[in-house]
mmCIF file of C-alpha atoms in Angstrom:
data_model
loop_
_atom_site.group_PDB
_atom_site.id
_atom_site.type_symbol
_atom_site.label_atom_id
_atom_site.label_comp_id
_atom_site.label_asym_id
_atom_site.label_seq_id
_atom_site.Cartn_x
_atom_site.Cartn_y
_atom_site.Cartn_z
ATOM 1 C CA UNK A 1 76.062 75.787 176.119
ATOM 2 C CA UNK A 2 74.618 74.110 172.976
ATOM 3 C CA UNK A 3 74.684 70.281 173.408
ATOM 4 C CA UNK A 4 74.550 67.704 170.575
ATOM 5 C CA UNK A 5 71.910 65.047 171.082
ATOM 6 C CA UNK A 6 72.161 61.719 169.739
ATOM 7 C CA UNK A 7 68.747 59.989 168.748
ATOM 8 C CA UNK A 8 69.978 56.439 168.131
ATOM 9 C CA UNK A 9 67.684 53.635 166.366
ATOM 10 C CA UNK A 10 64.045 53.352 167.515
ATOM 11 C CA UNK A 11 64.810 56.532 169.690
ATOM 12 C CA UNK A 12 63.768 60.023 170.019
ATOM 13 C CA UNK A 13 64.796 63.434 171.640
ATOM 14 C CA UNK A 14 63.602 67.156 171.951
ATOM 15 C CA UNK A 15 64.546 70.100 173.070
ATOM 16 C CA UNK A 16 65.226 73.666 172.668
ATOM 17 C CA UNK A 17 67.832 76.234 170.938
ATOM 18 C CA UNK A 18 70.877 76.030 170.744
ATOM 19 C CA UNK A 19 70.782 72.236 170.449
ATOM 20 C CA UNK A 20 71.423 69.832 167.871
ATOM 21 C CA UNK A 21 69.883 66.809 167.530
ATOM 22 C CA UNK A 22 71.397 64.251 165.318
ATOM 23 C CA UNK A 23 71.249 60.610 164.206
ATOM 24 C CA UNK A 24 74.085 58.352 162.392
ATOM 25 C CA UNK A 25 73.522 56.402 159.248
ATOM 26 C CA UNK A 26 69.926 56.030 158.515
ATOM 27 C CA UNK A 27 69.261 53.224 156.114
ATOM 28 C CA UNK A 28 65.776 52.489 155.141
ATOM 29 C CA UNK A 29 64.702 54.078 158.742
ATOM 30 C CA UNK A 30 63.423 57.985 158.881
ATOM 31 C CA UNK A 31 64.172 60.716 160.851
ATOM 32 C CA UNK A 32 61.206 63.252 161.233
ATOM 33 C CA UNK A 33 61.567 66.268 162.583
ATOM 34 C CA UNK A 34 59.353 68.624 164.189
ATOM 35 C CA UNK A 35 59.746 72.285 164.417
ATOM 36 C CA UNK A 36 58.241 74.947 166.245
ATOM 37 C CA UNK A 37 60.364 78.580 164.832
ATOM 38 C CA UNK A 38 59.478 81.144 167.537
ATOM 39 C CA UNK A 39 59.666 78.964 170.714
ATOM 40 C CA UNK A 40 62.546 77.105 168.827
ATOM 41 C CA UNK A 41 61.068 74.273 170.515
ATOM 42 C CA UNK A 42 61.718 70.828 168.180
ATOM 43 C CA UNK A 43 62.658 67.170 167.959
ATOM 44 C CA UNK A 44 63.790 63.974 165.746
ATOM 45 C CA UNK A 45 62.444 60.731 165.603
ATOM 46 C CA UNK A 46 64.351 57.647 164.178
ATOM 47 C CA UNK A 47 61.648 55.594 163.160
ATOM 48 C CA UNK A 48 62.026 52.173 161.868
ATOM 49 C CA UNK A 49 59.629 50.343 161.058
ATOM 50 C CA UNK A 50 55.892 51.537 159.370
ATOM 51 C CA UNK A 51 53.013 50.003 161.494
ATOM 52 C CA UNK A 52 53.025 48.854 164.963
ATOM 53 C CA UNK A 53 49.472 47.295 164.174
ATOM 54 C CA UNK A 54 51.639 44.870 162.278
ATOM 55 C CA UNK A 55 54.322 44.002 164.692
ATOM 56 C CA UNK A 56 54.708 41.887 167.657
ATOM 57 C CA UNK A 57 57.297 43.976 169.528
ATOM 58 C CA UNK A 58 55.483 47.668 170.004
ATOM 59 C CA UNK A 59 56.874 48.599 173.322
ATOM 60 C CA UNK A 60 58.953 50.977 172.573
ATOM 61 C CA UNK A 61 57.031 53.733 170.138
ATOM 62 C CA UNK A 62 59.413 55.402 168.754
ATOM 63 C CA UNK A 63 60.242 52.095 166.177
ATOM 64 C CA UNK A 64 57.302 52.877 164.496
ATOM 65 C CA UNK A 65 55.854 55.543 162.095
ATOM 66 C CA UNK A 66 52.346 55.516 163.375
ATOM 67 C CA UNK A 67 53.162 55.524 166.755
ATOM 68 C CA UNK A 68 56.717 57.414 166.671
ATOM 69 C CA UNK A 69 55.286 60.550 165.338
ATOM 70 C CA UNK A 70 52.031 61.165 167.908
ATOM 71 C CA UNK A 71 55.065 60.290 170.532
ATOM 72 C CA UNK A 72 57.670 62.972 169.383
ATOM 73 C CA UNK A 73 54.085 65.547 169.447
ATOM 74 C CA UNK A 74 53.142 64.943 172.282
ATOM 75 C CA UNK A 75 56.590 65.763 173.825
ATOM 76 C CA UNK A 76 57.541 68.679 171.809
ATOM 77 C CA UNK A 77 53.958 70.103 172.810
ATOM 78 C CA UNK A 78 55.138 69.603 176.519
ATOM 79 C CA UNK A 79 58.343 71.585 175.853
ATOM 80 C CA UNK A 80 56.574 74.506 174.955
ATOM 81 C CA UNK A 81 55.860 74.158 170.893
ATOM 82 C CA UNK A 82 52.340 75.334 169.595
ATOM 83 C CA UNK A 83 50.956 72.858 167.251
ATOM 84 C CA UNK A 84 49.377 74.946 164.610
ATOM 85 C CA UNK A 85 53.109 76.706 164.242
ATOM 86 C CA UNK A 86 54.806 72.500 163.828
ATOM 87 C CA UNK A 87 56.475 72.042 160.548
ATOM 88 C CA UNK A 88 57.579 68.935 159.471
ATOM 89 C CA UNK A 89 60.837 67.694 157.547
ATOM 90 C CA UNK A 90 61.822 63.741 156.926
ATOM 91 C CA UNK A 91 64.773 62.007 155.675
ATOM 92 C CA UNK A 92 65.817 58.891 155.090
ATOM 93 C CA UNK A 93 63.646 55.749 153.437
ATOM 94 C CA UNK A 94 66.391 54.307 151.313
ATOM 95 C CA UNK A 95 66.779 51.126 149.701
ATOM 96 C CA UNK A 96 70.171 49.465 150.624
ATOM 97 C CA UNK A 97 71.068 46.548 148.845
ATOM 98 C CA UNK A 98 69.135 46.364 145.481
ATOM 99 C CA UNK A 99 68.095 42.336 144.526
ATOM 100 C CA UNK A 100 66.388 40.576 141.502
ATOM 101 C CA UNK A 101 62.755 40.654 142.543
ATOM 102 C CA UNK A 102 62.094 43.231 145.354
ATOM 103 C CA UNK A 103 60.612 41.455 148.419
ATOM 104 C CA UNK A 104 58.235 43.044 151.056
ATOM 105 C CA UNK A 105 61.332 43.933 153.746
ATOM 106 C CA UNK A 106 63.624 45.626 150.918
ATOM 107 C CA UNK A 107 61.062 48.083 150.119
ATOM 108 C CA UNK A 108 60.322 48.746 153.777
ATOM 109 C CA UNK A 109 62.235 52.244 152.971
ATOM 110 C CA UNK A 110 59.121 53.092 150.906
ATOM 111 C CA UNK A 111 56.551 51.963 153.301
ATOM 112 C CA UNK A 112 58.740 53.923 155.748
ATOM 113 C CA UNK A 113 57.994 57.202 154.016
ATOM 114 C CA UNK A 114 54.308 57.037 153.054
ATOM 115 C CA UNK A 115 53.230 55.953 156.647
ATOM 116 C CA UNK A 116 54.888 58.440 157.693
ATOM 117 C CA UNK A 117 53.537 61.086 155.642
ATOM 118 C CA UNK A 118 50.031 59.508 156.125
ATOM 119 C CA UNK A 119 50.665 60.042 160.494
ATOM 120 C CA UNK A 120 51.852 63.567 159.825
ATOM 121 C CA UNK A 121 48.618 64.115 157.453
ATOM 122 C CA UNK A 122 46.648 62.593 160.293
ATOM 123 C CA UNK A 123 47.742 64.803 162.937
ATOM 124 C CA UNK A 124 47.289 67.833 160.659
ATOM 125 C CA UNK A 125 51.084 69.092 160.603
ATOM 126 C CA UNK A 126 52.159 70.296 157.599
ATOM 127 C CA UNK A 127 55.144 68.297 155.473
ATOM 128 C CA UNK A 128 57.904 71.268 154.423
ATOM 129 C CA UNK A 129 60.687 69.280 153.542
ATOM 130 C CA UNK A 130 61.671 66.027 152.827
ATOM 131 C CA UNK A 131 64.998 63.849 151.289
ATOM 132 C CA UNK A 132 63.436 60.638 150.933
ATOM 133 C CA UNK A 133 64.485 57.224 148.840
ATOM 134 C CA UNK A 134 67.794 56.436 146.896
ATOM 135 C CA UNK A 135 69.694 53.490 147.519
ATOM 136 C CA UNK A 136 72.457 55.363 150.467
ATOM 137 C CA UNK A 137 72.574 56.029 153.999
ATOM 138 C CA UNK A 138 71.905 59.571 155.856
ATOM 139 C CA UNK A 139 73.520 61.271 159.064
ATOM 140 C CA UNK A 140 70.921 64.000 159.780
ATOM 141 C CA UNK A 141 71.123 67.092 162.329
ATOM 142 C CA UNK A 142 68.612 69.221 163.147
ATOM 143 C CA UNK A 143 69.657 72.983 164.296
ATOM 144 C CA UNK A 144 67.212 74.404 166.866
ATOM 145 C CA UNK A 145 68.337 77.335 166.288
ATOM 146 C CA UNK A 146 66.729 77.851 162.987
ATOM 147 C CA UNK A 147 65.029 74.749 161.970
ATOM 148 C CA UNK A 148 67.443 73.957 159.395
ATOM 149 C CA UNK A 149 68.261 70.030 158.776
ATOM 150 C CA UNK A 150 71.289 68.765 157.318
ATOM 151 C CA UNK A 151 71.760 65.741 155.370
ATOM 152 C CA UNK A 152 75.020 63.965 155.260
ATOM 153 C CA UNK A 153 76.114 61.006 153.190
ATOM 154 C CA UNK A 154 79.287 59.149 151.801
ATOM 155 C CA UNK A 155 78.515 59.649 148.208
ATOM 156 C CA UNK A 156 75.867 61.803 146.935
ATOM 157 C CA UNK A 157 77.803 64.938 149.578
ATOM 158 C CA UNK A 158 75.674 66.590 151.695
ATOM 159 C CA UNK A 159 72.763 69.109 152.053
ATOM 160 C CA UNK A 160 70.484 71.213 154.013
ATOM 161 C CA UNK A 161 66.415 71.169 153.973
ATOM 162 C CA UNK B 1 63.231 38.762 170.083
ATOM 163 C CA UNK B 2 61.571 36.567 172.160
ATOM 164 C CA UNK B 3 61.960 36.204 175.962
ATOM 165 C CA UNK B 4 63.707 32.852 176.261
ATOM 166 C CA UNK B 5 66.481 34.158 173.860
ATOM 167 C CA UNK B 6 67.887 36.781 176.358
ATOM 168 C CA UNK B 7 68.194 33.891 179.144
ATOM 169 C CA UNK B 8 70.198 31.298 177.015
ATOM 170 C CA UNK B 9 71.844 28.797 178.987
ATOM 171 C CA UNK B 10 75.645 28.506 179.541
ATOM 172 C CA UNK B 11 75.668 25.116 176.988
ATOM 173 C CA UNK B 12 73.182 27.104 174.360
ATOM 174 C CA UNK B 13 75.870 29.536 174.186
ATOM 175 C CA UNK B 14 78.594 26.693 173.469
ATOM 176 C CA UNK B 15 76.287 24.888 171.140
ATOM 177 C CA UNK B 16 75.968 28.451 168.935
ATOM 178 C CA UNK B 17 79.321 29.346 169.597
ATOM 179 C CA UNK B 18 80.728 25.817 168.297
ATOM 180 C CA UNK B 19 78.335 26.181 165.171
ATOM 181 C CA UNK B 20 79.561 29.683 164.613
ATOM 182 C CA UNK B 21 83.305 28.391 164.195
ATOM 183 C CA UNK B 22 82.862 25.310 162.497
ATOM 184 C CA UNK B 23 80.754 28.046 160.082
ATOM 185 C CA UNK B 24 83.124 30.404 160.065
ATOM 186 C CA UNK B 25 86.296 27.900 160.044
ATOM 187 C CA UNK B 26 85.093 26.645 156.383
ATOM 188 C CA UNK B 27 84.384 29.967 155.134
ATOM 189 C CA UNK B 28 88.123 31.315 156.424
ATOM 190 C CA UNK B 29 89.415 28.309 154.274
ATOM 191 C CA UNK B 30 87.739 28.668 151.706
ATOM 192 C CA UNK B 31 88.891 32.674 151.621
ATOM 193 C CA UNK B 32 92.208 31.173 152.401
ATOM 194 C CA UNK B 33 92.156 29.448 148.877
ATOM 195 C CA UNK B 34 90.471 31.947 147.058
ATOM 196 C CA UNK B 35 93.823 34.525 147.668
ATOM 197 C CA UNK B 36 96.211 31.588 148.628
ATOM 198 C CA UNK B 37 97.226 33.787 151.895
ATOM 199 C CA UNK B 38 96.964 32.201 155.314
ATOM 200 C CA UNK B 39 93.342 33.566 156.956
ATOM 201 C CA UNK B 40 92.850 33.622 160.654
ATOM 202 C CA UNK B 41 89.751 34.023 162.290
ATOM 203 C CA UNK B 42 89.148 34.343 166.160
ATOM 204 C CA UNK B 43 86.666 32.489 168.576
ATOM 205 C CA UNK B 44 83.375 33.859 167.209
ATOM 206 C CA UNK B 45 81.737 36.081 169.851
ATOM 207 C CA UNK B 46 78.089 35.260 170.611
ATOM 208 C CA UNK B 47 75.857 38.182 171.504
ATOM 209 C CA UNK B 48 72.233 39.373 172.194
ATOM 210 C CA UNK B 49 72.660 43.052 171.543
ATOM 211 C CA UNK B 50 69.788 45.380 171.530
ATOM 212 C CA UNK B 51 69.383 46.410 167.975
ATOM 213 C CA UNK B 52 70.229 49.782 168.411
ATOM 214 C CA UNK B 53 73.869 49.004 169.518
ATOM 215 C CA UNK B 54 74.292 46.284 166.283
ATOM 216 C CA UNK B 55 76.174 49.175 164.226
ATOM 217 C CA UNK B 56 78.711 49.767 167.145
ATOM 218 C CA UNK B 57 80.204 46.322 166.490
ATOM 219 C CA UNK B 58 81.755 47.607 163.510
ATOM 220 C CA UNK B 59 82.642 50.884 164.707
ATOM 221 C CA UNK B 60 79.609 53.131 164.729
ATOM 222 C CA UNK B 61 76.592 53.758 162.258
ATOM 223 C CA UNK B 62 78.674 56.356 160.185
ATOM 224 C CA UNK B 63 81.442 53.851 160.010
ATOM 225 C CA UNK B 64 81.998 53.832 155.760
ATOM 226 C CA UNK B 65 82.081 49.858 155.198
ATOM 227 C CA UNK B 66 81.771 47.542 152.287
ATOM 228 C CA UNK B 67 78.794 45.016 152.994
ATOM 229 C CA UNK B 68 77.932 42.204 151.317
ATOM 230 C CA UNK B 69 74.110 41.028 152.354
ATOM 231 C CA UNK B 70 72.567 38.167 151.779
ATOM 232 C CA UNK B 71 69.609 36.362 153.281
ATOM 233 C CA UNK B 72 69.439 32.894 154.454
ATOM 234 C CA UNK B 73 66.381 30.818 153.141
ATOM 235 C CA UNK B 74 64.745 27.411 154.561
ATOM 236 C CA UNK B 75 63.867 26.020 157.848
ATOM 237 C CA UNK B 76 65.928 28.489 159.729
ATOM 238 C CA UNK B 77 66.019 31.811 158.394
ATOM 239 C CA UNK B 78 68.018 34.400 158.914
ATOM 240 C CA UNK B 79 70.560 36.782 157.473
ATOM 241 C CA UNK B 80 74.433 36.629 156.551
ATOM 242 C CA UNK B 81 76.340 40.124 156.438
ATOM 243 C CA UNK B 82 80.019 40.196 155.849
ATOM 244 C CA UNK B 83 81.249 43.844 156.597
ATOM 245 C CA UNK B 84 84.795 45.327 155.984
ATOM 246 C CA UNK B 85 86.920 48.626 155.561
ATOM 247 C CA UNK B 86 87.221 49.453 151.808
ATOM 248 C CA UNK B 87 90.702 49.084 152.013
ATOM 249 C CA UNK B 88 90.026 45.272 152.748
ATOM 250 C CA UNK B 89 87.504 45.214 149.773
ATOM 251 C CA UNK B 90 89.935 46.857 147.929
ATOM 252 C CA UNK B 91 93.289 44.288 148.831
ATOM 253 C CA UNK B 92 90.639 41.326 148.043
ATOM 254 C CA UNK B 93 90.137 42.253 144.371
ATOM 255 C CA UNK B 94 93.653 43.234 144.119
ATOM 256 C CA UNK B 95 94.128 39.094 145.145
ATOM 257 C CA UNK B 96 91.694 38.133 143.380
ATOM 258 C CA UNK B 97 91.797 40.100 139.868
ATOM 259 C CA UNK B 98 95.265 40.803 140.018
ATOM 260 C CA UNK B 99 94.393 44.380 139.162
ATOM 261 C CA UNK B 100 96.340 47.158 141.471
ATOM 262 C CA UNK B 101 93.816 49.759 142.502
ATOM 263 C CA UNK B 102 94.389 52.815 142.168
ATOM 264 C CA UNK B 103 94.524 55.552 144.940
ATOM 265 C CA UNK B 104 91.214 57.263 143.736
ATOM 266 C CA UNK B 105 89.918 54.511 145.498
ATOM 267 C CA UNK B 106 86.453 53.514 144.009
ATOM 268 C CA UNK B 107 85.250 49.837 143.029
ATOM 269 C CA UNK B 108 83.995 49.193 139.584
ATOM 270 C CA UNK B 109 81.780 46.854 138.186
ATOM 271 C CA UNK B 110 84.006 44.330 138.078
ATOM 272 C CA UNK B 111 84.957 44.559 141.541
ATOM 273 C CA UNK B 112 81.709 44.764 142.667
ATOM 274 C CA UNK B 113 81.140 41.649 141.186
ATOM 275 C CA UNK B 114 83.719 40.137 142.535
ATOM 276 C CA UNK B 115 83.360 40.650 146.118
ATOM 277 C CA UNK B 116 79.526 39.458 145.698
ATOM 278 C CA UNK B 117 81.128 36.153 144.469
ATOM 279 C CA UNK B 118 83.768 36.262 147.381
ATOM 280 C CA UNK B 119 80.337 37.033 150.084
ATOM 281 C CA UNK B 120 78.715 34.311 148.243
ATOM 282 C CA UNK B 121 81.479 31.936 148.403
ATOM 283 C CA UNK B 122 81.579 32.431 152.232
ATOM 284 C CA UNK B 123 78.300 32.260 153.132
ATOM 285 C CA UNK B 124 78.215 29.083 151.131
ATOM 286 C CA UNK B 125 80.686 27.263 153.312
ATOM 287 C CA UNK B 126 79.396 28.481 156.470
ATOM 288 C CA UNK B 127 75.574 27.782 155.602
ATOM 289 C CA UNK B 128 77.351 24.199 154.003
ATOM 290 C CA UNK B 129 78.725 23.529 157.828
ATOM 291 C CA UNK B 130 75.679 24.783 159.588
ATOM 292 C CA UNK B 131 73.102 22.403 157.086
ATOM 293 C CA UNK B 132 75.534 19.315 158.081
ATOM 294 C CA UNK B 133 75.572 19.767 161.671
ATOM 295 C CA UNK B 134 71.578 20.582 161.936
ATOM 296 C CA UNK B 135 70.233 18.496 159.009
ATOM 297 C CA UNK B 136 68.848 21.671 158.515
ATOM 298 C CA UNK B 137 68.321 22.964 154.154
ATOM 299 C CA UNK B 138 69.966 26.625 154.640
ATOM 300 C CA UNK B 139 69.903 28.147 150.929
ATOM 301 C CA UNK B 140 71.782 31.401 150.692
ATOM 302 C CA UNK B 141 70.057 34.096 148.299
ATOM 303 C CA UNK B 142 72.265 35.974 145.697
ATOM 304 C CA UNK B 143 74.188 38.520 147.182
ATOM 305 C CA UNK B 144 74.090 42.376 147.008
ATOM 306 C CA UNK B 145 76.904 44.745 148.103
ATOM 307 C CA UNK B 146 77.100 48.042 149.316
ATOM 308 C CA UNK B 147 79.440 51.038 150.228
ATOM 309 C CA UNK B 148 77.948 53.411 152.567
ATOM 310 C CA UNK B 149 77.491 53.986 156.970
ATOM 311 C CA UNK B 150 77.361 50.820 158.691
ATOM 312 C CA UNK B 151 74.220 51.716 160.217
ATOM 313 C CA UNK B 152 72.477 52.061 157.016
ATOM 314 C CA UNK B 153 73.553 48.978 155.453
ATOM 315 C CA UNK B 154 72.855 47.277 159.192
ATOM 316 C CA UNK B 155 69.205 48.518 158.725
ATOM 317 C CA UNK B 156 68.406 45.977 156.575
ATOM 318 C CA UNK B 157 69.019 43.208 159.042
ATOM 319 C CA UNK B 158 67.897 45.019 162.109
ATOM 320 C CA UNK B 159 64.494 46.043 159.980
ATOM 321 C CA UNK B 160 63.567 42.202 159.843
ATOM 322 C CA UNK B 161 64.247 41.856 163.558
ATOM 323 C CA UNK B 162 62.117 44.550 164.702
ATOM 324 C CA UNK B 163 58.847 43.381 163.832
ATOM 325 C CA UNK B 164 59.556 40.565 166.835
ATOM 326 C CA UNK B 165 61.759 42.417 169.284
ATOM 327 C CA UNK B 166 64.046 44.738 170.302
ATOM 328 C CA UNK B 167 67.224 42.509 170.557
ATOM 329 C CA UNK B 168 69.609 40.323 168.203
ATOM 330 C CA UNK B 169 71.356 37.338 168.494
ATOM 331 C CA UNK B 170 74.572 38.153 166.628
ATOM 332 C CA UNK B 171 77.246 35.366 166.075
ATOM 333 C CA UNK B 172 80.053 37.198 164.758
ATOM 334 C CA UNK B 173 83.762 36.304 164.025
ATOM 335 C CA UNK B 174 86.689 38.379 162.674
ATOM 336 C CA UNK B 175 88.844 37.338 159.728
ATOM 337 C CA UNK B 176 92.405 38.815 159.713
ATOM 338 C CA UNK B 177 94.803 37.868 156.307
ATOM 339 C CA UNK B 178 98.454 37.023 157.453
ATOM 340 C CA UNK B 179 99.779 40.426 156.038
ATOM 341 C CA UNK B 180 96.758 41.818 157.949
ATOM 342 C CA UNK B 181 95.488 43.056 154.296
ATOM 343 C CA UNK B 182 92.049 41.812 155.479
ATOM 344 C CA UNK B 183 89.815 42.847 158.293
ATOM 345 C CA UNK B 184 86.580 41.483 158.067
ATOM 346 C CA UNK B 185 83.639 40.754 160.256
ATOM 347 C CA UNK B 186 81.091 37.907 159.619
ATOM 348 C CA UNK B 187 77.498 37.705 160.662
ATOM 349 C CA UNK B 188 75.184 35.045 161.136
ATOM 350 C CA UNK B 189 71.880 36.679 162.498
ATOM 351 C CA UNK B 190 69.042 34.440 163.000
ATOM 352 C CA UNK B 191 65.801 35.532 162.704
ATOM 353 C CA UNK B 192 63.583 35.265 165.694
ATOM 354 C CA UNK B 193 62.675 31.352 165.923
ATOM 355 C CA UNK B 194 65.333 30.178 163.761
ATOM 356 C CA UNK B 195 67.558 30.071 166.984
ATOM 357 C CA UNK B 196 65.377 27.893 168.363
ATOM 358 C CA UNK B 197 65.048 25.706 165.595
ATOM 359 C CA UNK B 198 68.475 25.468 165.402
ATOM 360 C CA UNK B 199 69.310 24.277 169.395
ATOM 361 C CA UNK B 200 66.791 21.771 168.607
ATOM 362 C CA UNK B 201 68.730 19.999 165.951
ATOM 363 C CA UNK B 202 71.569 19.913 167.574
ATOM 364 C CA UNK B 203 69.608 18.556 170.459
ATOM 365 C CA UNK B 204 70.278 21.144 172.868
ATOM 366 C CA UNK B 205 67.503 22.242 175.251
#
């Protein structure tokens, strides 16, 4: 029986085909996704925040990009996923609400994106995808049955990377 | 958040509570007179929610809402986010412009414009109430609006949150129009440290 697995904010999950693992309106935050193709071994993180270096609260990992990603790797690894076969896709990183002046939180969207990049760079797995920026939110669902990851939203429609 | 802020005290909930619907009680008259309809609100609820449940207070991060966002500047910072269905948005500028909207259903410039005015109108009165009780300057920013998932829009307040902690203090209250045209929720959220600056000037430990 395929289940549907919800990664909420801050969160993460793996697993195998046929799950899905999804995660509801992503605002500035990213889902990255991890993807093995022949064990069909993967998982989504919902990241929120860039650097847990610059935080206060860094218990739980999966808030932030730097520490989110190594996380999510380190558990897909133990479900059976080679590394050198890991492929990479990210959404999200948007800019909500659009002001005079753009302060340091409403471009955290950007910072978002580019840490993550630079962890996935850093732990040598290759980028394949990505839907990144804009100023609206994201549902994404990754299918573990093919590695394919869908992109919802309200009004640009949707799409798959 | 910080540690103290989950273990708040029976009379620290009043004390927020109370400032919540004094808050809240001039921005639902001033709404009141914007329309000329009668506006009730309830007993605002106050709740430390772990940030990842914030979105299911409006009914789930996919949840399409209209949110108007605007932070809260001075000695207690924080943010003000005043969420509702479009159909709410929509009734509002019907009140407001006169205009009937048609079924195609999307809001123009105009409209847009309008409900920032409306979101900056309430935040006004309730930050007006809140600087008089607590002596406290609270300056509103200018608005911005969006139409998307409640968790996205949400993001934006939970982001500044989650550099401290994992929890919010959310003082919400719900606005319902006589004709029940208008459902809307209001949200003070305090960033982490304003709380406490705010007990202390109304004096309670």
């Amino acid at each position: 029986m395929a289940e549907l697995l919800k990664v909420g904010i801050a969160d993460y999950k793996v697993s195998k085909a046929p799950d899905k693992i999804v995660s509801y309106g992503l605002g500035s935050c990213i889902g990255i996704t991890l993807y093995d193709s022949v064990s069909k071994v993967g998982g989504l993180v919902h990241i929120m925040l860039p650097d847990s270096t610059q935080a206060r609260a860094t218990e739980n990992l999966a808030k932030f990009a730097d520490t989110g990603i190594p996380l999510l790797l380190k558990e897909v690894l133990a479900l059976g996923a080679i590394k050198s076969r890991l492929v990479a896709k990210l959404a999200g990183g948007a800019q909500m609400f659009q002001f005079a002046g753009t302060s340091d939180i409403m471009s955290i969207g950007n910072r978002n994106a580019q840490f993550a990049k630079e962890t996935l760079q850093k732990n040598s797995i290759r980028i394949v995808s990505e839907d990144l920026g804009g100023t609206y939110g994201r549902t994404v669902e990754l299918d573990l049955e093919n590695g394919l990851y869908k992109i919802k939203t309200i009004n640009k429609g949707e799409k798959t990377i | 958040m910080s540690e103290n802020m989950l273990n708040l005290s029976a009379m620290q909930l009043d004390a927020i509570r109370e400032i919540g619907n004094v808050g809240a009680g001039n921005s639902a008259t001033a709404l009141s007179q914007l329309i000329n309809k009668k506006i009730d609100m309830d007993v605002p609820s106050v709740s430390v929610v772990p940030l990842a449940d914030v979105p299911d207070l409006v009914g789930g991060p996919d949840t399409m809402v209209v949110g108007i966002f605007l932070r809260v500047y001075g000695k207690a910072p924080g943010s003000v986010l005043f969420l509702m269905p479009k159909e709410s948005a929509f009734y509002l500028v019907e009140h407001l412009l006169g205009d009937q909207k048609a079924d195609n259903g999307e809001l123009n410039e105009m409209d847009q414009s309008a409900l920032m005015e409306i979101g900056n109108i309430l935040a006004g009165a309730y930050l007006n109430s809140l600087s008089y009780y607590t002596k406290l300057t609270l300056l509103p920013s200018i608005p911005a609006m969006a139409v998307d998932m409640a968790g996205a829009i949400l993001n934006v307040v939970i982001v500044q949150l989650g550099q401290m902690g994992d929890h919010a203090l959310v003082i919400e209250t719900q606005f319902l129009s006589e004709d029940d045209g208008i459902n809307g929720h209001f949200f003070l959220i305090p960033d982490s440290g304003s709380l406490q600056t705010i007990l202390n000037a109304v004096g309670v430990k």
